[in-house]
Amino acid sequence: MWNMLETSLDTTGSDIGRQDILCQFRACRPKDDEPLKAYFTKLSNYRIQLDHTDDAITDQDFRTQIFTSPPSQYAMILMVLKHRRPLPTPEEAMHDLLEEETTASLTKELGDASTGAALFSQRGSYRGRGRGRGRGCGGGRGGRRGRGGRGEHGGNSGSGNSHKSMCTYCTIDSRTTDACSKRKRAQEGGNNGND
């Protein structure tokens, strides 16, 4: 008797079983850190169970569930989808949300990967010479300095100026002609010969 009762209540053949599946569908929400693909698979499974029944899940019901259940990080794409005319099909909406999830994931990975490089570049150059708090190569006023002085990009450090200067004497990037050690050596050598 219990098996017969369980069978009649748990299947889509009974009103109670179908209502239970429909309630599970409406209450379904993505879990923390659950990929949207897994969540959409659950929703699709509920829809498949109720296909060809009196309680079948319509496109409108499915779209409403997709539009109202994702986490707040998808608010912008959901707003775009809700205002698109004609409204996207559930499949199109799921596709766009999955693309947004992939983009966000890649952006996060790139941001995490570049954090170390960004922190390193704030403290010094990849070239490693003449950087830091004290004087760099070239020593005095014309030399390259660390924080606060003129940076290697031709502007004040931290100004965001990405223009690179190039020495007209030795054609080395990120070096001014005034700070060129080759030029200074050549001038000192020429002056020593005349003295």
PDB file of C-alpha atoms in Angstrom:
ATOM      1  CA  MET A   1       0.000   0.000   0.000  1.00  0.00           C
ATOM      2  CA  TRP A   2       2.810   2.471   0.869  1.00  0.00           C
ATOM      3  CA  ASN A   3       4.565   1.778  -2.433  1.00  0.00           C
ATOM      4  CA  MET A   4       1.362   2.427  -4.342  1.00  0.00           C
ATOM      5  CA  LEU A   5       0.788   5.683  -2.408  1.00  0.00           C
ATOM      6  CA  GLU A   6       4.393   6.814  -2.912  1.00  0.00           C
ATOM      7  CA  THR A   7       4.181   6.076  -6.646  1.00  0.00           C
ATOM      8  CA  SER A   8       0.959   8.004  -7.063  1.00  0.00           C
ATOM      9  CA  LEU A   9       2.253  11.054  -5.154  1.00  0.00           C
ATOM     10  CA  ASP A  10       5.822  11.280  -6.528  1.00  0.00           C
ATOM     11  CA  THR A  11       5.167  11.033 -10.237  1.00  0.00           C
ATOM     12  CA  THR A  12       3.941  13.567 -12.695  1.00  0.00           C
ATOM     13  CA  GLY A  13       0.871  11.381 -13.111  1.00  0.00           C
ATOM     14  CA  SER A  14      -0.774  12.933 -10.071  1.00  0.00           C
ATOM     15  CA  ASP A  15      -1.836  16.504  -9.404  1.00  0.00           C
ATOM     16  CA  ILE A  16       0.059  16.548  -6.097  1.00  0.00           C
ATOM     17  CA  GLY A  17       3.273  15.260  -7.726  1.00  0.00           C
ATOM     18  CA  ARG A  18       3.103  17.867 -10.496  1.00  0.00           C
ATOM     19  CA  GLN A  19       2.355  20.663  -8.024  1.00  0.00           C
ATOM     20  CA  ASP A  20       5.336  19.563  -5.937  1.00  0.00           C
ATOM     21  CA  ILE A  21       7.639  19.717  -8.990  1.00  0.00           C
ATOM     22  CA  LEU A  22       6.222  23.130  -9.905  1.00  0.00           C
ATOM     23  CA  CYS A  23       6.826  24.403  -6.342  1.00  0.00           C
ATOM     24  CA  GLN A  24      10.417  23.091  -6.454  1.00  0.00           C
ATOM     25  CA  PHE A  25      10.926  24.866  -9.784  1.00  0.00           C
ATOM     26  CA  ARG A  26       9.660  28.196  -8.429  1.00  0.00           C
ATOM     27  CA  ALA A  27      11.668  27.905  -5.209  1.00  0.00           C
ATOM     28  CA  CYS A  28      14.883  26.917  -6.985  1.00  0.00           C
ATOM     29  CA  ARG A  29      17.713  29.421  -6.618  1.00  0.00           C
ATOM     30  CA  PRO A  30      21.402  29.132  -7.505  1.00  0.00           C
ATOM     31  CA  LYS A  31      23.595  28.180  -4.564  1.00  0.00           C
ATOM     32  CA  ASP A  32      26.646  30.237  -3.613  1.00  0.00           C
ATOM     33  CA  ASP A  33      29.508  29.611  -6.050  1.00  0.00           C
ATOM     34  CA  GLU A  34      27.312  27.286  -8.127  1.00  0.00           C
ATOM     35  CA  PRO A  35      27.909  27.766 -11.854  1.00  0.00           C
ATOM     36  CA  LEU A  36      24.872  29.091 -13.698  1.00  0.00           C
ATOM     37  CA  LYS A  37      25.066  26.138 -16.084  1.00  0.00           C
ATOM     38  CA  ALA A  38      24.353  23.718 -13.216  1.00  0.00           C
ATOM     39  CA  TYR A  39      21.484  25.906 -12.042  1.00  0.00           C
ATOM     40  CA  PHE A  40      19.977  26.135 -15.528  1.00  0.00           C
ATOM     41  CA  THR A  41      20.266  22.354 -15.862  1.00  0.00           C
ATOM     42  CA  LYS A  42      18.171  21.935 -12.699  1.00  0.00           C
ATOM     43  CA  LEU A  43      15.527  24.313 -14.048  1.00  0.00           C
ATOM     44  CA  SER A  44      15.472  22.494 -17.384  1.00  0.00           C
ATOM     45  CA  ASN A  45      15.040  19.140 -15.621  1.00  0.00           C
ATOM     46  CA  TYR A  46      11.958  20.455 -13.798  1.00  0.00           C
ATOM     47  CA  ARG A  47      10.594  21.708 -17.098  1.00  0.00           C
ATOM     48  CA  ILE A  48      11.198  18.352 -18.811  1.00  0.00           C
ATOM     49  CA  GLN A  49       9.402  16.495 -16.009  1.00  0.00           C
ATOM     50  CA  LEU A  50       6.299  18.624 -16.505  1.00  0.00           C
ATOM     51  CA  ASP A  51       6.325  18.645 -20.326  1.00  0.00           C
ATOM     52  CA  HIS A  52       3.100  17.370 -21.899  1.00  0.00           C
ATOM     53  CA  THR A  53       1.147  17.738 -18.645  1.00  0.00           C
ATOM     54  CA  ASP A  54      -1.533  20.186 -17.571  1.00  0.00           C
ATOM     55  CA  ASP A  55       1.077  21.932 -15.380  1.00  0.00           C
ATOM     56  CA  ALA A  56       3.760  22.336 -18.064  1.00  0.00           C
ATOM     57  CA  ILE A  57       6.184  25.206 -17.483  1.00  0.00           C
ATOM     58  CA  THR A  58       5.668  27.832 -20.173  1.00  0.00           C
ATOM     59  CA  ASP A  59       8.361  29.972 -21.767  1.00  0.00           C
ATOM     60  CA  GLN A  60       7.037  32.939 -19.798  1.00  0.00           C
ATOM     61  CA  ASP A  61       7.321  31.035 -16.472  1.00  0.00           C
ATOM     62  CA  PHE A  62      10.800  29.826 -17.358  1.00  0.00           C
ATOM     63  CA  ARG A  63      11.941  33.305 -18.450  1.00  0.00           C
ATOM     64  CA  THR A  64      10.534  34.838 -15.249  1.00  0.00           C
ATOM     65  CA  GLN A  65      12.469  32.318 -13.173  1.00  0.00           C
ATOM     66  CA  ILE A  66      15.670  33.116 -15.088  1.00  0.00           C
ATOM     67  CA  PHE A  67      15.139  36.882 -14.741  1.00  0.00           C
ATOM     68  CA  THR A  68      14.398  36.847 -11.006  1.00  0.00           C
ATOM     69  CA  SER A  69      16.689  34.218  -9.526  1.00  0.00           C
ATOM     70  CA  PRO A  70      20.372  34.888 -10.427  1.00  0.00           C
ATOM     71  CA  PRO A  71      22.615  36.669  -7.898  1.00  0.00           C
ATOM     72  CA  SER A  72      22.937  40.463  -7.861  1.00  0.00           C
ATOM     73  CA  GLN A  73      26.204  40.389  -9.828  1.00  0.00           C
ATOM     74  CA  TYR A  74      24.064  39.735 -12.933  1.00  0.00           C
ATOM     75  CA  ALA A  75      21.752  42.720 -12.351  1.00  0.00           C
ATOM     76  CA  MET A  76      23.091  44.745 -15.296  1.00  0.00           C
ATOM     77  CA  ILE A  77      22.771  41.980 -17.909  1.00  0.00           C
ATOM     78  CA  LEU A  78      19.348  41.046 -16.539  1.00  0.00           C
ATOM     79  CA  MET A  79      18.184  44.642 -16.904  1.00  0.00           C
ATOM     80  CA  VAL A  80      19.358  44.632 -20.524  1.00  0.00           C
ATOM     81  CA  LEU A  81      17.612  41.318 -21.205  1.00  0.00           C
ATOM     82  CA  LYS A  82      14.342  42.496 -19.619  1.00  0.00           C
ATOM     83  CA  HIS A  83      14.249  45.583 -21.824  1.00  0.00           C
ATOM     84  CA  ARG A  84      15.167  43.835 -25.076  1.00  0.00           C
ATOM     85  CA  ARG A  85      12.359  43.767 -27.629  1.00  0.00           C
ATOM     86  CA  PRO A  86      11.235  41.241 -28.515  1.00  0.00           C
ATOM     87  CA  LEU A  87      11.958  39.550 -25.229  1.00  0.00           C
ATOM     88  CA  PRO A  88      14.674  36.908 -25.562  1.00  0.00           C
ATOM     89  CA  THR A  89      13.671  33.261 -25.468  1.00  0.00           C
ATOM     90  CA  PRO A  90      14.675  31.376 -22.314  1.00  0.00           C
ATOM     91  CA  GLU A  91      17.490  29.749 -24.291  1.00  0.00           C
ATOM     92  CA  GLU A  92      18.803  33.137 -25.475  1.00  0.00           C
ATOM     93  CA  ALA A  93      18.614  34.549 -21.945  1.00  0.00           C
ATOM     94  CA  MET A  94      20.491  31.547 -20.520  1.00  0.00           C
ATOM     95  CA  HIS A  95      23.124  31.880 -23.264  1.00  0.00           C
ATOM     96  CA  ASP A  96      23.672  35.587 -22.518  1.00  0.00           C
ATOM     97  CA  LEU A  97      23.883  34.966 -18.773  1.00  0.00           C
ATOM     98  CA  LEU A  98      26.398  32.148 -19.289  1.00  0.00           C
ATOM     99  CA  GLU A  99      28.502  34.449 -21.481  1.00  0.00           C
ATOM    100  CA  GLU A 100      28.369  37.114 -18.768  1.00  0.00           C
ATOM    101  CA  GLU A 101      29.489  34.542 -16.191  1.00  0.00           C
ATOM    102  CA  THR A 102      32.418  33.505 -18.402  1.00  0.00           C
ATOM    103  CA  THR A 103      33.419  37.118 -19.009  1.00  0.00           C
ATOM    104  CA  ALA A 104      33.269  37.915 -15.287  1.00  0.00           C
ATOM    105  CA  SER A 105      35.331  34.829 -14.499  1.00  0.00           C
ATOM    106  CA  LEU A 106      38.006  35.729 -17.064  1.00  0.00           C
ATOM    107  CA  THR A 107      38.084  39.329 -15.901  1.00  0.00           C
ATOM    108  CA  LYS A 108      38.575  38.186 -12.321  1.00  0.00           C
ATOM    109  CA  GLU A 109      41.354  35.797 -13.334  1.00  0.00           C
ATOM    110  CA  LEU A 110      43.113  38.504 -15.345  1.00  0.00           C
ATOM    111  CA  GLY A 111      42.696  40.950 -12.480  1.00  0.00           C
ATOM    112  CA  ASP A 112      44.139  38.445 -10.013  1.00  0.00           C
ATOM    113  CA  ALA A 113      47.024  37.688 -12.357  1.00  0.00           C
ATOM    114  CA  SER A 114      47.833  41.338 -12.973  1.00  0.00           C
ATOM    115  CA  THR A 115      47.610  42.368  -9.318  1.00  0.00           C
ATOM    116  CA  GLY A 116      51.145  41.207  -8.650  1.00  0.00           C
ATOM    117  CA  ALA A 117      52.472  42.983 -11.729  1.00  0.00           C
ATOM    118  CA  ALA A 118      50.574  46.159 -10.856  1.00  0.00           C
ATOM    119  CA  LEU A 119      51.966  46.180  -7.334  1.00  0.00           C
ATOM    120  CA  PHE A 120      55.453  45.527  -8.652  1.00  0.00           C
ATOM    121  CA  SER A 121      55.253  48.310 -11.216  1.00  0.00           C
ATOM    122  CA  GLN A 122      54.237  50.786  -8.500  1.00  0.00           C
ATOM    123  CA  ARG A 123      57.429  50.056  -6.600  1.00  0.00           C
ATOM    124  CA  GLY A 124      59.856  49.963  -9.493  1.00  0.00           C
ATOM    125  CA  SER A 125      60.543  49.253 -13.082  1.00  0.00           C
ATOM    126  CA  TYR A 126      60.996  45.859 -14.643  1.00  0.00           C
ATOM    127  CA  ARG A 127      64.438  47.049 -15.700  1.00  0.00           C
ATOM    128  CA  GLY A 128      65.368  47.234 -12.025  1.00  0.00           C
ATOM    129  CA  ARG A 129      67.991  49.965 -12.356  1.00  0.00           C
ATOM    130  CA  GLY A 130      67.720  53.376 -10.809  1.00  0.00           C
ATOM    131  CA  ARG A 131      64.422  52.738  -9.071  1.00  0.00           C
ATOM    132  CA  GLY A 132      63.480  53.160  -5.467  1.00  0.00           C
ATOM    133  CA  ARG A 133      63.348  55.998  -3.013  1.00  0.00           C
ATOM    134  CA  GLY A 134      66.850  57.376  -3.443  1.00  0.00           C
ATOM    135  CA  ARG A 135      68.665  58.598  -6.485  1.00  0.00           C
ATOM    136  CA  GLY A 136      68.846  56.354  -9.469  1.00  0.00           C
ATOM    137  CA  CYS A 137      71.265  56.230 -12.352  1.00  0.00           C
ATOM    138  CA  GLY A 138      72.537  59.627 -13.294  1.00  0.00           C
ATOM    139  CA  GLY A 139      72.664  60.909  -9.732  1.00  0.00           C
ATOM    140  CA  GLY A 140      71.756  64.587  -9.679  1.00  0.00           C
ATOM    141  CA  ARG A 141      68.910  66.621 -11.027  1.00  0.00           C
ATOM    142  CA  GLY A 142      68.779  65.124 -14.481  1.00  0.00           C
ATOM    143  CA  GLY A 143      69.010  61.534 -13.280  1.00  0.00           C
ATOM    144  CA  ARG A 144      66.199  59.071 -13.026  1.00  0.00           C
ATOM    145  CA  ARG A 145      64.667  58.937  -9.602  1.00  0.00           C
ATOM    146  CA  GLY A 146      62.269  56.771  -7.710  1.00  0.00           C
ATOM    147  CA  ARG A 147      59.062  58.072  -6.187  1.00  0.00           C
ATOM    148  CA  GLY A 148      58.405  61.787  -6.295  1.00  0.00           C
ATOM    149  CA  GLY A 149      60.930  62.671  -9.007  1.00  0.00           C
ATOM    150  CA  ARG A 150      60.620  62.430 -12.711  1.00  0.00           C
ATOM    151  CA  GLY A 151      59.802  58.871 -13.674  1.00  0.00           C
ATOM    152  CA  GLU A 152      61.049  56.956 -16.630  1.00  0.00           C
ATOM    153  CA  HIS A 153      57.977  57.835 -18.676  1.00  0.00           C
ATOM    154  CA  GLY A 154      58.859  61.481 -19.092  1.00  0.00           C
ATOM    155  CA  GLY A 155      56.348  62.902 -16.589  1.00  0.00           C
ATOM    156  CA  ASN A 156      55.963  63.096 -12.879  1.00  0.00           C
ATOM    157  CA  SER A 157      55.679  59.655 -11.366  1.00  0.00           C
ATOM    158  CA  GLY A 158      52.112  58.681 -10.734  1.00  0.00           C
ATOM    159  CA  SER A 159      50.762  61.214 -13.201  1.00  0.00           C
ATOM    160  CA  GLY A 160      49.618  58.513 -15.598  1.00  0.00           C
ATOM    161  CA  ASN A 161      51.623  59.999 -18.461  1.00  0.00           C
ATOM    162  CA  SER A 162      52.571  57.052 -20.615  1.00  0.00           C
ATOM    163  CA  HIS A 163      54.725  59.032 -23.085  1.00  0.00           C
ATOM    164  CA  LYS A 164      58.207  57.524 -23.186  1.00  0.00           C
ATOM    165  CA  SER A 165      61.124  59.817 -23.851  1.00  0.00           C
ATOM    166  CA  MET A 166      64.098  58.743 -25.913  1.00  0.00           C
ATOM    167  CA  CYS A 167      67.650  60.008 -25.695  1.00  0.00           C
ATOM    168  CA  THR A 168      68.673  61.674 -28.942  1.00  0.00           C
ATOM    169  CA  TYR A 169      72.332  60.821 -28.266  1.00  0.00           C
ATOM    170  CA  CYS A 170      72.219  57.071 -27.607  1.00  0.00           C
ATOM    171  CA  THR A 171      68.569  56.364 -28.660  1.00  0.00           C
ATOM    172  CA  ILE A 172      67.767  54.457 -25.476  1.00  0.00           C
ATOM    173  CA  ASP A 173      64.083  54.616 -24.557  1.00  0.00           C
ATOM    174  CA  SER A 174      63.112  56.111 -21.219  1.00  0.00           C
ATOM    175  CA  ARG A 175      66.259  58.210 -20.944  1.00  0.00           C
ATOM    176  CA  THR A 176      66.534  61.932 -21.475  1.00  0.00           C
ATOM    177  CA  THR A 177      69.484  63.425 -23.310  1.00  0.00           C
ATOM    178  CA  ASP A 178      70.444  65.363 -20.158  1.00  0.00           C
ATOM    179  CA  ALA A 179      70.619  62.125 -18.158  1.00  0.00           C
ATOM    180  CA  CYS A 180      72.538  60.143 -20.784  1.00  0.00           C
ATOM    181  CA  SER A 181      75.626  58.640 -19.173  1.00  0.00           C
ATOM    182  CA  LYS A 182      77.198  57.870 -22.564  1.00  0.00           C
ATOM    183  CA  ARG A 183      76.883  61.515 -23.572  1.00  0.00           C
ATOM    184  CA  LYS A 184      78.295  62.701 -20.253  1.00  0.00           C
ATOM    185  CA  ARG A 185      81.282  60.339 -20.579  1.00  0.00           C
ATOM    186  CA  ALA A 186      81.897  61.565 -24.110  1.00  0.00           C
ATOM    187  CA  GLN A 187      81.749  65.196 -22.979  1.00  0.00           C
ATOM    188  CA  GLU A 188      84.040  64.547 -19.992  1.00  0.00           C
ATOM    189  CA  GLY A 189      86.491  62.730 -22.239  1.00  0.00           C
ATOM    190  CA  GLY A 190      86.460  65.643 -24.694  1.00  0.00           C
ATOM    191  CA  ASN A 191      86.923  68.222 -21.897  1.00  0.00           C
ATOM    192  CA  ASN A 192      89.810  66.257 -20.334  1.00  0.00           C
ATOM    193  CA  GLY A 193      91.672  66.270 -23.630  1.00  0.00           C
ATOM    194  CA  ASN A 194      91.411  70.086 -23.878  1.00  0.00           C
ATOM    195  CA  ASP A 195      92.542  70.744 -20.311  1.00  0.00           C
TER     196      ASP A 195
END
